[in-house]
Amino acid sequence: MVERATQRLEEAGVDSPRLDAELLLAAACRSTRTKVVADLVEPTVDQFAEFESFVNRRTAREPLAQIIGRKGFRNIELAVDSRVLTPRPETELLVAVAKVDRPCGILDVATGSGAVALALADELPDATIVASDVSPDALAVARANAERLGAEITFIESDLLDRIDGVFDVITANLPYVTSGELVELEPEITQYEPALALDGGADGLDLVRRLAAQAPSRLKPGGQIALEIGADQAGATAAILERHGFFDTEVHNDLAGHGRVVTGRTKQ
């Protein structure tokens, strides 16, 4: 069963066919991958039919997380669907960089599924967190995740900071940073099943970074920090944009692959 599914997924060009087949079987049987690997799962007729449906969807390159409806991120699990980007492992670095050791106010811009805001709420229970997105569909997903996790977050529909009031200690953002020309070259899991609004960053991928960098100083307290996730080759340009808008102590934080993935800067005290 798993072997046949693995072969089908491999032929369809899926990157991790065996792993995906095991996870799909576990999901169909309401079990765990550990039990699947140990050959302790025997699906019912209905569960086998659901597994076959899952495999068919995955061979069409629908993302695994959308098929099973959830994705682990830091210490939490998020519901995801085609209205939002599936949270990426590299985005966990944005959470790690943004964490502070004192009660604070945090604004998460372009929150999507709510991954960053909800992870910060989980790890910083004394923080006051606001999360915004221009997409009402994305906010619906984020609100549902917050309700399920019992997180107290204020959600605001806003194009970047246009409708944001108040000042914050930290602003985080995983903005669209794929260049318009690169969009068509991405994997089908992205181009066919994830919202282009959350991906397209303009000609050089930094259109929204420029806009946010211009708006952010007025929404940060003295000594406040901005933390931006960006593409693997955009760190230098992003730091320069922040510096042009008055940020200092800019720093590039590398992901596990050694790529500059998060850029931070501070406002003056």
PDB file of C-alpha atoms in Angstrom:
ATOM      1  CA  MET A   1       0.000   0.000   0.000  1.00  0.00           C
ATOM      2  CA  VAL A   2       2.646   2.526   1.062  1.00  0.00           C
ATOM      3  CA  GLU A   3       5.091   1.185  -1.523  1.00  0.00           C
ATOM      4  CA  ARG A   4       2.607   1.642  -4.354  1.00  0.00           C
ATOM      5  CA  ALA A   5       1.704   5.131  -3.178  1.00  0.00           C
ATOM      6  CA  THR A   6       5.381   6.027  -2.868  1.00  0.00           C
ATOM      7  CA  GLN A   7       6.001   4.950  -6.454  1.00  0.00           C
ATOM      8  CA  ARG A   8       3.074   7.013  -7.715  1.00  0.00           C
ATOM      9  CA  LEU A   9       4.217  10.092  -5.816  1.00  0.00           C
ATOM     10  CA  GLU A  10       7.801   9.682  -7.033  1.00  0.00           C
ATOM     11  CA  GLU A  11       6.589   9.449 -10.636  1.00  0.00           C
ATOM     12  CA  ALA A  12       4.581  12.644 -10.085  1.00  0.00           C
ATOM     13  CA  GLY A  13       7.736  14.509  -9.047  1.00  0.00           C
ATOM     14  CA  VAL A  14       6.989  14.826  -5.327  1.00  0.00           C
ATOM     15  CA  ASP A  15      10.176  15.614  -3.388  1.00  0.00           C
ATOM     16  CA  SER A  16       9.629  13.236  -0.444  1.00  0.00           C
ATOM     17  CA  PRO A  17       7.392  10.476  -1.791  1.00  0.00           C
ATOM     18  CA  ARG A  18       7.905   7.880   0.967  1.00  0.00           C
ATOM     19  CA  LEU A  19       7.438  10.341   3.800  1.00  0.00           C
ATOM     20  CA  ASP A  20       4.348  11.838   2.174  1.00  0.00           C
ATOM     21  CA  ALA A  21       2.812   8.410   1.574  1.00  0.00           C
ATOM     22  CA  GLU A  22       3.322   7.472   5.225  1.00  0.00           C
ATOM     23  CA  LEU A  23       1.849  10.741   6.481  1.00  0.00           C
ATOM     24  CA  LEU A  24      -1.144  10.463   4.166  1.00  0.00           C
ATOM     25  CA  LEU A  25      -1.882   6.947   5.379  1.00  0.00           C
ATOM     26  CA  ALA A  26      -1.548   8.080   8.982  1.00  0.00           C
ATOM     27  CA  ALA A  27      -3.979  10.930   8.332  1.00  0.00           C
ATOM     28  CA  ALA A  28      -6.517   8.697   6.611  1.00  0.00           C
ATOM     29  CA  CYS A  29      -6.382   6.198   9.480  1.00  0.00           C
ATOM     30  CA  ARG A  30      -6.389   8.887  12.213  1.00  0.00           C
ATOM     31  CA  SER A  31      -3.125   7.396  13.397  1.00  0.00           C
ATOM     32  CA  THR A  32       0.555   8.354  13.521  1.00  0.00           C
ATOM     33  CA  ARG A  33       3.430   7.963  11.128  1.00  0.00           C
ATOM     34  CA  THR A  34       5.276   5.977  13.805  1.00  0.00           C
ATOM     35  CA  LYS A  35       2.561   3.309  13.714  1.00  0.00           C
ATOM     36  CA  VAL A  36       2.510   3.337   9.923  1.00  0.00           C
ATOM     37  CA  VAL A  37       6.268   2.783   9.759  1.00  0.00           C
ATOM     38  CA  ALA A  38       5.966  -0.028  12.328  1.00  0.00           C
ATOM     39  CA  ASP A  39       3.252  -1.633  10.159  1.00  0.00           C
ATOM     40  CA  LEU A  40       0.715  -1.340  12.959  1.00  0.00           C
ATOM     41  CA  VAL A  41      -1.976   0.341  10.861  1.00  0.00           C
ATOM     42  CA  GLU A  42      -4.635  -1.664   9.045  1.00  0.00           C
ATOM     43  CA  PRO A  43      -7.060   0.705   7.283  1.00  0.00           C
ATOM     44  CA  THR A  44     -10.743   0.005   6.996  1.00  0.00           C
ATOM     45  CA  VAL A  45     -12.372   0.045   3.584  1.00  0.00           C
ATOM     46  CA  ASP A  46     -13.419   3.663   4.073  1.00  0.00           C
ATOM     47  CA  GLN A  47      -9.985   4.673   5.342  1.00  0.00           C
ATOM     48  CA  PHE A  48      -8.296   3.003   2.391  1.00  0.00           C
ATOM     49  CA  ALA A  49     -10.590   4.911   0.019  1.00  0.00           C
ATOM     50  CA  GLU A  50      -9.685   8.161   1.758  1.00  0.00           C
ATOM     51  CA  PHE A  51      -6.000   7.296   1.537  1.00  0.00           C
ATOM     52  CA  GLU A  52      -6.356   6.702  -2.205  1.00  0.00           C
ATOM     53  CA  SER A  53      -8.091  10.066  -2.527  1.00  0.00           C
ATOM     54  CA  PHE A  54      -5.280  11.731  -0.593  1.00  0.00           C
ATOM     55  CA  VAL A  55      -2.663  10.126  -2.845  1.00  0.00           C
ATOM     56  CA  ASN A  56      -4.533  11.259  -5.956  1.00  0.00           C
ATOM     57  CA  ARG A  57      -4.546  14.824  -4.653  1.00  0.00           C
ATOM     58  CA  ARG A  58      -0.847  14.673  -3.822  1.00  0.00           C
ATOM     59  CA  THR A  59       0.045  13.331  -7.272  1.00  0.00           C
ATOM     60  CA  ALA A  60      -1.712  16.440  -8.601  1.00  0.00           C
ATOM     61  CA  ARG A  61       0.850  18.292  -6.448  1.00  0.00           C
ATOM     62  CA  GLU A  62      -1.621  19.656  -3.912  1.00  0.00           C
ATOM     63  CA  PRO A  63       0.491  20.466  -0.843  1.00  0.00           C
ATOM     64  CA  LEU A  64       0.615  17.794   1.834  1.00  0.00           C
ATOM     65  CA  ALA A  65      -0.379  20.262   4.560  1.00  0.00           C
ATOM     66  CA  GLN A  66      -3.497  21.305   2.654  1.00  0.00           C
ATOM     67  CA  ILE A  67      -4.534  17.693   2.144  1.00  0.00           C
ATOM     68  CA  ILE A  68      -4.250  16.757   5.803  1.00  0.00           C
ATOM     69  CA  GLY A  69      -5.316  20.253   6.869  1.00  0.00           C
ATOM     70  CA  ARG A  70      -2.574  21.059   9.335  1.00  0.00           C
ATOM     71  CA  LYS A  71       1.083  22.008   9.679  1.00  0.00           C
ATOM     72  CA  GLY A  72       3.391  21.980  12.677  1.00  0.00           C
ATOM     73  CA  PHE A  73       5.218  25.234  13.399  1.00  0.00           C
ATOM     74  CA  ARG A  74       7.530  25.750  16.392  1.00  0.00           C
ATOM     75  CA  ASN A  75       5.532  24.286  19.321  1.00  0.00           C
ATOM     76  CA  ILE A  76       2.065  24.667  17.804  1.00  0.00           C
ATOM     77  CA  GLU A  77      -0.035  23.086  15.074  1.00  0.00           C
ATOM     78  CA  LEU A  78      -1.861  25.275  12.571  1.00  0.00           C
ATOM     79  CA  ALA A  79      -4.818  24.626  10.324  1.00  0.00           C
ATOM     80  CA  VAL A  80      -3.980  25.611   6.744  1.00  0.00           C
ATOM     81  CA  ASP A  81      -5.728  25.637   3.384  1.00  0.00           C
ATOM     82  CA  SER A  82      -5.454  27.347   0.003  1.00  0.00           C
ATOM     83  CA  ARG A  83      -6.279  30.777   1.492  1.00  0.00           C
ATOM     84  CA  VAL A  84      -2.823  31.044   3.104  1.00  0.00           C
ATOM     85  CA  LEU A  85       0.782  30.056   2.581  1.00  0.00           C
ATOM     86  CA  THR A  86       1.798  26.843   4.287  1.00  0.00           C
ATOM     87  CA  PRO A  87       4.219  27.916   7.060  1.00  0.00           C
ATOM     88  CA  ARG A  88       7.834  27.185   6.100  1.00  0.00           C
ATOM     89  CA  PRO A  89      10.516  25.881   8.468  1.00  0.00           C
ATOM     90  CA  GLU A  90      12.716  28.907   7.753  1.00  0.00           C
ATOM     91  CA  THR A  91      10.013  31.210   9.117  1.00  0.00           C
ATOM     92  CA  GLU A  92      10.624  29.717  12.559  1.00  0.00           C
ATOM     93  CA  LEU A  93      13.823  31.798  12.587  1.00  0.00           C
ATOM     94  CA  LEU A  94      11.703  34.958  12.449  1.00  0.00           C
ATOM     95  CA  VAL A  95      10.017  33.894  15.690  1.00  0.00           C
ATOM     96  CA  ALA A  96      13.336  33.113  17.365  1.00  0.00           C
ATOM     97  CA  VAL A  97      14.821  36.474  16.383  1.00  0.00           C
ATOM     98  CA  ALA A  98      11.752  38.461  17.466  1.00  0.00           C
ATOM     99  CA  LYS A  99      11.496  36.933  20.950  1.00  0.00           C
ATOM    100  CA  VAL A 100      12.343  39.290  23.798  1.00  0.00           C
ATOM    101  CA  ASP A 101      12.858  38.617  27.497  1.00  0.00           C
ATOM    102  CA  ARG A 102      10.307  41.114  28.806  1.00  0.00           C
ATOM    103  CA  PRO A 103       6.627  41.928  28.362  1.00  0.00           C
ATOM    104  CA  CYS A 104       6.195  43.821  25.120  1.00  0.00           C
ATOM    105  CA  GLY A 105       3.864  44.853  22.335  1.00  0.00           C
ATOM    106  CA  ILE A 106       4.296  42.995  19.042  1.00  0.00           C
ATOM    107  CA  LEU A 107       2.783  43.669  15.636  1.00  0.00           C
ATOM    108  CA  ASP A 108       2.907  40.853  13.082  1.00  0.00           C
ATOM    109  CA  VAL A 109       2.304  42.185   9.562  1.00  0.00           C
ATOM    110  CA  ALA A 110       1.078  39.940   6.716  1.00  0.00           C
ATOM    111  CA  THR A 111       0.219  37.297   9.286  1.00  0.00           C
ATOM    112  CA  GLY A 112      -1.313  34.776   6.866  1.00  0.00           C
ATOM    113  CA  SER A 113      -2.253  31.661   8.852  1.00  0.00           C
ATOM    114  CA  GLY A 114      -1.146  33.484  11.997  1.00  0.00           C
ATOM    115  CA  ALA A 115       1.947  31.296  12.333  1.00  0.00           C
ATOM    116  CA  VAL A 116       4.383  33.919  13.630  1.00  0.00           C
ATOM    117  CA  ALA A 117       1.888  35.739  15.852  1.00  0.00           C
ATOM    118  CA  LEU A 118       0.560  32.510  17.359  1.00  0.00           C
ATOM    119  CA  ALA A 119       4.011  31.051  17.965  1.00  0.00           C
ATOM    120  CA  LEU A 120       5.035  34.280  19.710  1.00  0.00           C
ATOM    121  CA  ALA A 121       1.842  34.212  21.778  1.00  0.00           C
ATOM    122  CA  ASP A 122       2.658  30.654  22.799  1.00  0.00           C
ATOM    123  CA  GLU A 123       6.260  31.457  23.740  1.00  0.00           C
ATOM    124  CA  LEU A 124       5.717  34.958  25.149  1.00  0.00           C
ATOM    125  CA  PRO A 125       2.524  34.700  27.230  1.00  0.00           C
ATOM    126  CA  ASP A 126       3.003  38.209  28.667  1.00  0.00           C
ATOM    127  CA  ALA A 127       3.218  39.875  25.259  1.00  0.00           C
ATOM    128  CA  THR A 128       0.406  41.935  23.743  1.00  0.00           C
ATOM    129  CA  ILE A 129       0.114  40.881  20.116  1.00  0.00           C
ATOM    130  CA  VAL A 130      -1.625  42.463  17.133  1.00  0.00           C
ATOM    131  CA  ALA A 131      -1.664  40.703  13.764  1.00  0.00           C
ATOM    132  CA  SER A 132      -2.680  42.193  10.435  1.00  0.00           C
ATOM    133  CA  ASP A 133      -3.213  41.096   6.859  1.00  0.00           C
ATOM    134  CA  VAL A 134      -4.638  42.688   3.730  1.00  0.00           C
ATOM    135  CA  SER A 135      -6.534  39.469   2.933  1.00  0.00           C
ATOM    136  CA  PRO A 136      -9.818  38.857   4.773  1.00  0.00           C
ATOM    137  CA  ASP A 137      -9.562  35.177   3.810  1.00  0.00           C
ATOM    138  CA  ALA A 138      -6.179  34.871   5.477  1.00  0.00           C
ATOM    139  CA  LEU A 139      -7.473  36.629   8.580  1.00  0.00           C
ATOM    140  CA  ALA A 140     -10.343  34.139   8.786  1.00  0.00           C
ATOM    141  CA  VAL A 141      -7.819  31.300   8.888  1.00  0.00           C
ATOM    142  CA  ALA A 142      -5.658  33.099  11.460  1.00  0.00           C
ATOM    143  CA  ARG A 143      -8.630  33.896  13.705  1.00  0.00           C
ATOM    144  CA  ALA A 144      -9.776  30.274  13.612  1.00  0.00           C
ATOM    145  CA  ASN A 145      -6.273  29.118  14.554  1.00  0.00           C
ATOM    146  CA  ALA A 146      -6.153  31.603  17.424  1.00  0.00           C
ATOM    147  CA  GLU A 147      -9.536  30.475  18.728  1.00  0.00           C
ATOM    148  CA  ARG A 148      -8.549  26.813  18.568  1.00  0.00           C
ATOM    149  CA  LEU A 149      -5.264  27.497  20.370  1.00  0.00           C
ATOM    150  CA  GLY A 150      -6.828  29.835  22.922  1.00  0.00           C
ATOM    151  CA  ALA A 151      -4.526  32.716  21.971  1.00  0.00           C
ATOM    152  CA  GLU A 152      -5.530  36.316  22.700  1.00  0.00           C
ATOM    153  CA  ILE A 153      -4.519  38.224  19.592  1.00  0.00           C
ATOM    154  CA  THR A 154      -6.084  41.312  18.015  1.00  0.00           C
ATOM    155  CA  PHE A 155      -6.537  40.863  14.257  1.00  0.00           C
ATOM    156  CA  ILE A 156      -6.843  43.848  11.904  1.00  0.00           C
ATOM    157  CA  GLU A 157      -7.486  43.923   8.169  1.00  0.00           C
ATOM    158  CA  SER A 158      -4.905  46.371   6.851  1.00  0.00           C
ATOM    159  CA  ASP A 159      -2.689  46.989   3.854  1.00  0.00           C
ATOM    160  CA  LEU A 160       0.618  46.939   5.746  1.00  0.00           C
ATOM    161  CA  LEU A 161       0.297  49.666   8.417  1.00  0.00           C
ATOM    162  CA  ASP A 162      -2.405  51.783   6.791  1.00  0.00           C
ATOM    163  CA  ARG A 163      -5.018  50.959   9.452  1.00  0.00           C
ATOM    164  CA  ILE A 164      -2.690  50.296  12.377  1.00  0.00           C
ATOM    165  CA  ASP A 165      -2.747  52.596  15.403  1.00  0.00           C
ATOM    166  CA  GLY A 166      -0.403  52.781  18.376  1.00  0.00           C
ATOM    167  CA  VAL A 167       3.274  51.945  18.757  1.00  0.00           C
ATOM    168  CA  PHE A 168       5.009  48.636  19.358  1.00  0.00           C
ATOM    169  CA  ASP A 169       8.247  47.236  20.722  1.00  0.00           C
ATOM    170  CA  VAL A 170       8.613  44.773  17.837  1.00  0.00           C
ATOM    171  CA  ILE A 171       7.267  44.545  14.293  1.00  0.00           C
ATOM    172  CA  THR A 172       7.614  41.231  12.490  1.00  0.00           C
ATOM    173  CA  ALA A 173       6.752  40.568   8.861  1.00  0.00           C
ATOM    174  CA  ASN A 174       7.056  37.714   6.405  1.00  0.00           C
ATOM    175  CA  LEU A 175       6.120  39.768   3.368  1.00  0.00           C
ATOM    176  CA  PRO A 176       5.765  38.518  -0.212  1.00  0.00           C
ATOM    177  CA  TYR A 177       9.342  38.461  -1.506  1.00  0.00           C
ATOM    178  CA  VAL A 178       9.332  36.315  -4.661  1.00  0.00           C
ATOM    179  CA  THR A 179      10.153  38.345  -7.757  1.00  0.00           C
ATOM    180  CA  SER A 180       7.340  38.561 -10.286  1.00  0.00           C
ATOM    181  CA  GLY A 181       9.517  36.865 -12.891  1.00  0.00           C
ATOM    182  CA  GLU A 182      10.300  33.925 -10.617  1.00  0.00           C
ATOM    183  CA  LEU A 183       6.702  33.117  -9.758  1.00  0.00           C
ATOM    184  CA  VAL A 184       6.151  30.946 -12.819  1.00  0.00           C
ATOM    185  CA  GLU A 185       9.270  28.919 -11.997  1.00  0.00           C
ATOM    186  CA  LEU A 186       8.077  27.803  -8.573  1.00  0.00           C
ATOM    187  CA  GLU A 187       6.859  24.299  -7.765  1.00  0.00           C
ATOM    188  CA  PRO A 188       3.224  23.442  -8.645  1.00  0.00           C
ATOM    189  CA  GLU A 189       2.472  23.145  -4.931  1.00  0.00           C
ATOM    190  CA  ILE A 190       3.024  26.895  -4.748  1.00  0.00           C
ATOM    191  CA  THR A 191       1.864  28.239  -8.100  1.00  0.00           C
ATOM    192  CA  GLN A 192      -1.354  26.200  -8.239  1.00  0.00           C
ATOM    193  CA  TYR A 193      -2.390  26.031  -4.608  1.00  0.00           C
ATOM    194  CA  GLU A 194      -1.103  29.065  -2.696  1.00  0.00           C
ATOM    195  CA  PRO A 195      -2.316  32.679  -3.008  1.00  0.00           C
ATOM    196  CA  ALA A 196      -0.244  34.809  -5.388  1.00  0.00           C
ATOM    197  CA  LEU A 197      -1.022  37.825  -3.204  1.00  0.00           C
ATOM    198  CA  ALA A 198       1.158  36.292  -0.486  1.00  0.00           C
ATOM    199  CA  LEU A 199       4.037  35.571  -2.870  1.00  0.00           C
ATOM    200  CA  ASP A 200       4.551  38.354  -5.427  1.00  0.00           C
ATOM    201  CA  GLY A 201       7.010  40.954  -4.180  1.00  0.00           C
ATOM    202  CA  GLY A 202       7.350  42.875  -7.447  1.00  0.00           C
ATOM    203  CA  ALA A 203      10.204  43.172  -9.911  1.00  0.00           C
ATOM    204  CA  ASP A 204      12.978  42.584  -7.359  1.00  0.00           C
ATOM    205  CA  GLY A 205      10.856  41.034  -4.605  1.00  0.00           C
ATOM    206  CA  LEU A 206      11.244  44.017  -2.282  1.00  0.00           C
ATOM    207  CA  ASP A 207       8.295  46.274  -3.128  1.00  0.00           C
ATOM    208  CA  LEU A 208       6.507  45.623   0.154  1.00  0.00           C
ATOM    209  CA  VAL A 209       9.745  45.777   2.153  1.00  0.00           C
ATOM    210  CA  ARG A 210      10.241  49.331   0.903  1.00  0.00           C
ATOM    211  CA  ARG A 211       6.696  50.326   1.813  1.00  0.00           C
ATOM    212  CA  LEU A 212       6.854  48.790   5.280  1.00  0.00           C
ATOM    213  CA  ALA A 213      10.298  50.255   5.996  1.00  0.00           C
ATOM    214  CA  ALA A 214       8.902  53.722   5.259  1.00  0.00           C
ATOM    215  CA  GLN A 215       5.879  53.227   7.532  1.00  0.00           C
ATOM    216  CA  ALA A 216       7.430  51.304  10.417  1.00  0.00           C
ATOM    217  CA  PRO A 217       9.440  54.008  12.273  1.00  0.00           C
ATOM    218  CA  SER A 218       6.252  55.824  13.259  1.00  0.00           C
ATOM    219  CA  ARG A 219       4.803  52.602  14.689  1.00  0.00           C
ATOM    220  CA  LEU A 220       7.845  51.594  16.754  1.00  0.00           C
ATOM    221  CA  LYS A 221       8.817  52.821  20.199  1.00  0.00           C
ATOM    222  CA  PRO A 222      12.300  54.332  20.636  1.00  0.00           C
ATOM    223  CA  GLY A 223      14.738  51.433  20.451  1.00  0.00           C
ATOM    224  CA  GLY A 224      12.066  49.247  18.867  1.00  0.00           C
ATOM    225  CA  GLN A 225      12.958  46.428  16.509  1.00  0.00           C
ATOM    226  CA  ILE A 226      11.760  45.408  13.077  1.00  0.00           C
ATOM    227  CA  ALA A 227      12.374  41.835  11.916  1.00  0.00           C
ATOM    228  CA  LEU A 228      11.770  40.862   8.288  1.00  0.00           C
ATOM    229  CA  GLU A 229      11.950  37.463   6.646  1.00  0.00           C
ATOM    230  CA  ILE A 230      13.284  37.810   3.110  1.00  0.00           C
ATOM    231  CA  GLY A 231      14.540  35.732   0.199  1.00  0.00           C
ATOM    232  CA  ALA A 232      17.882  33.982   0.373  1.00  0.00           C
ATOM    233  CA  ASP A 233      19.678  36.605  -1.764  1.00  0.00           C
ATOM    234  CA  GLN A 234      17.941  39.753  -0.477  1.00  0.00           C
ATOM    235  CA  ALA A 235      19.630  40.374   2.870  1.00  0.00           C
ATOM    236  CA  GLY A 236      22.026  43.087   1.766  1.00  0.00           C
ATOM    237  CA  ALA A 237      19.409  45.013  -0.186  1.00  0.00           C
ATOM    238  CA  THR A 238      16.931  44.731   2.689  1.00  0.00           C
ATOM    239  CA  ALA A 239      19.436  46.024   5.245  1.00  0.00           C
ATOM    240  CA  ALA A 240      20.196  48.969   2.958  1.00  0.00           C
ATOM    241  CA  ILE A 241      16.485  49.788   2.655  1.00  0.00           C
ATOM    242  CA  LEU A 242      16.082  49.768   6.439  1.00  0.00           C
ATOM    243  CA  GLU A 243      19.114  52.018   6.891  1.00  0.00           C
ATOM    244  CA  ARG A 244      17.757  54.514   4.345  1.00  0.00           C
ATOM    245  CA  HIS A 245      14.648  54.823   6.497  1.00  0.00           C
ATOM    246  CA  GLY A 246      16.570  55.550   9.677  1.00  0.00           C
ATOM    247  CA  PHE A 247      17.050  52.097  11.165  1.00  0.00           C
ATOM    248  CA  PHE A 248      20.432  51.275  12.661  1.00  0.00           C
ATOM    249  CA  ASP A 249      22.191  48.210  14.067  1.00  0.00           C
ATOM    250  CA  THR A 250      20.894  46.250  11.094  1.00  0.00           C
ATOM    251  CA  GLU A 251      21.777  42.582  11.329  1.00  0.00           C
ATOM    252  CA  VAL A 252      21.381  39.561   9.064  1.00  0.00           C
ATOM    253  CA  HIS A 253      20.386  36.259  10.668  1.00  0.00           C
ATOM    254  CA  ASN A 254      21.159  33.053   8.774  1.00  0.00           C
ATOM    255  CA  ASP A 255      18.885  30.054   8.501  1.00  0.00           C
ATOM    256  CA  LEU A 256      20.077  26.465   8.940  1.00  0.00           C
ATOM    257  CA  ALA A 257      21.189  26.368   5.307  1.00  0.00           C
ATOM    258  CA  GLY A 258      23.437  29.382   5.877  1.00  0.00           C
ATOM    259  CA  HIS A 259      21.274  31.803   3.897  1.00  0.00           C
ATOM    260  CA  GLY A 260      20.529  35.281   5.182  1.00  0.00           C
ATOM    261  CA  ARG A 261      16.860  34.809   5.994  1.00  0.00           C
ATOM    262  CA  VAL A 262      15.891  37.451   8.561  1.00  0.00           C
ATOM    263  CA  VAL A 263      17.043  41.075   8.687  1.00  0.00           C
ATOM    264  CA  THR A 264      16.580  43.186  11.794  1.00  0.00           C
ATOM    265  CA  GLY A 265      17.020  46.854  12.557  1.00  0.00           C
ATOM    266  CA  ARG A 266      16.291  49.234  15.433  1.00  0.00           C
ATOM    267  CA  THR A 267      14.939  52.723  15.817  1.00  0.00           C
ATOM    268  CA  LYS A 268      16.962  55.234  17.810  1.00  0.00           C
ATOM    269  CA  GLN A 269      16.441  55.490  21.568  1.00  0.00           C
TER     270      GLN A 269
END
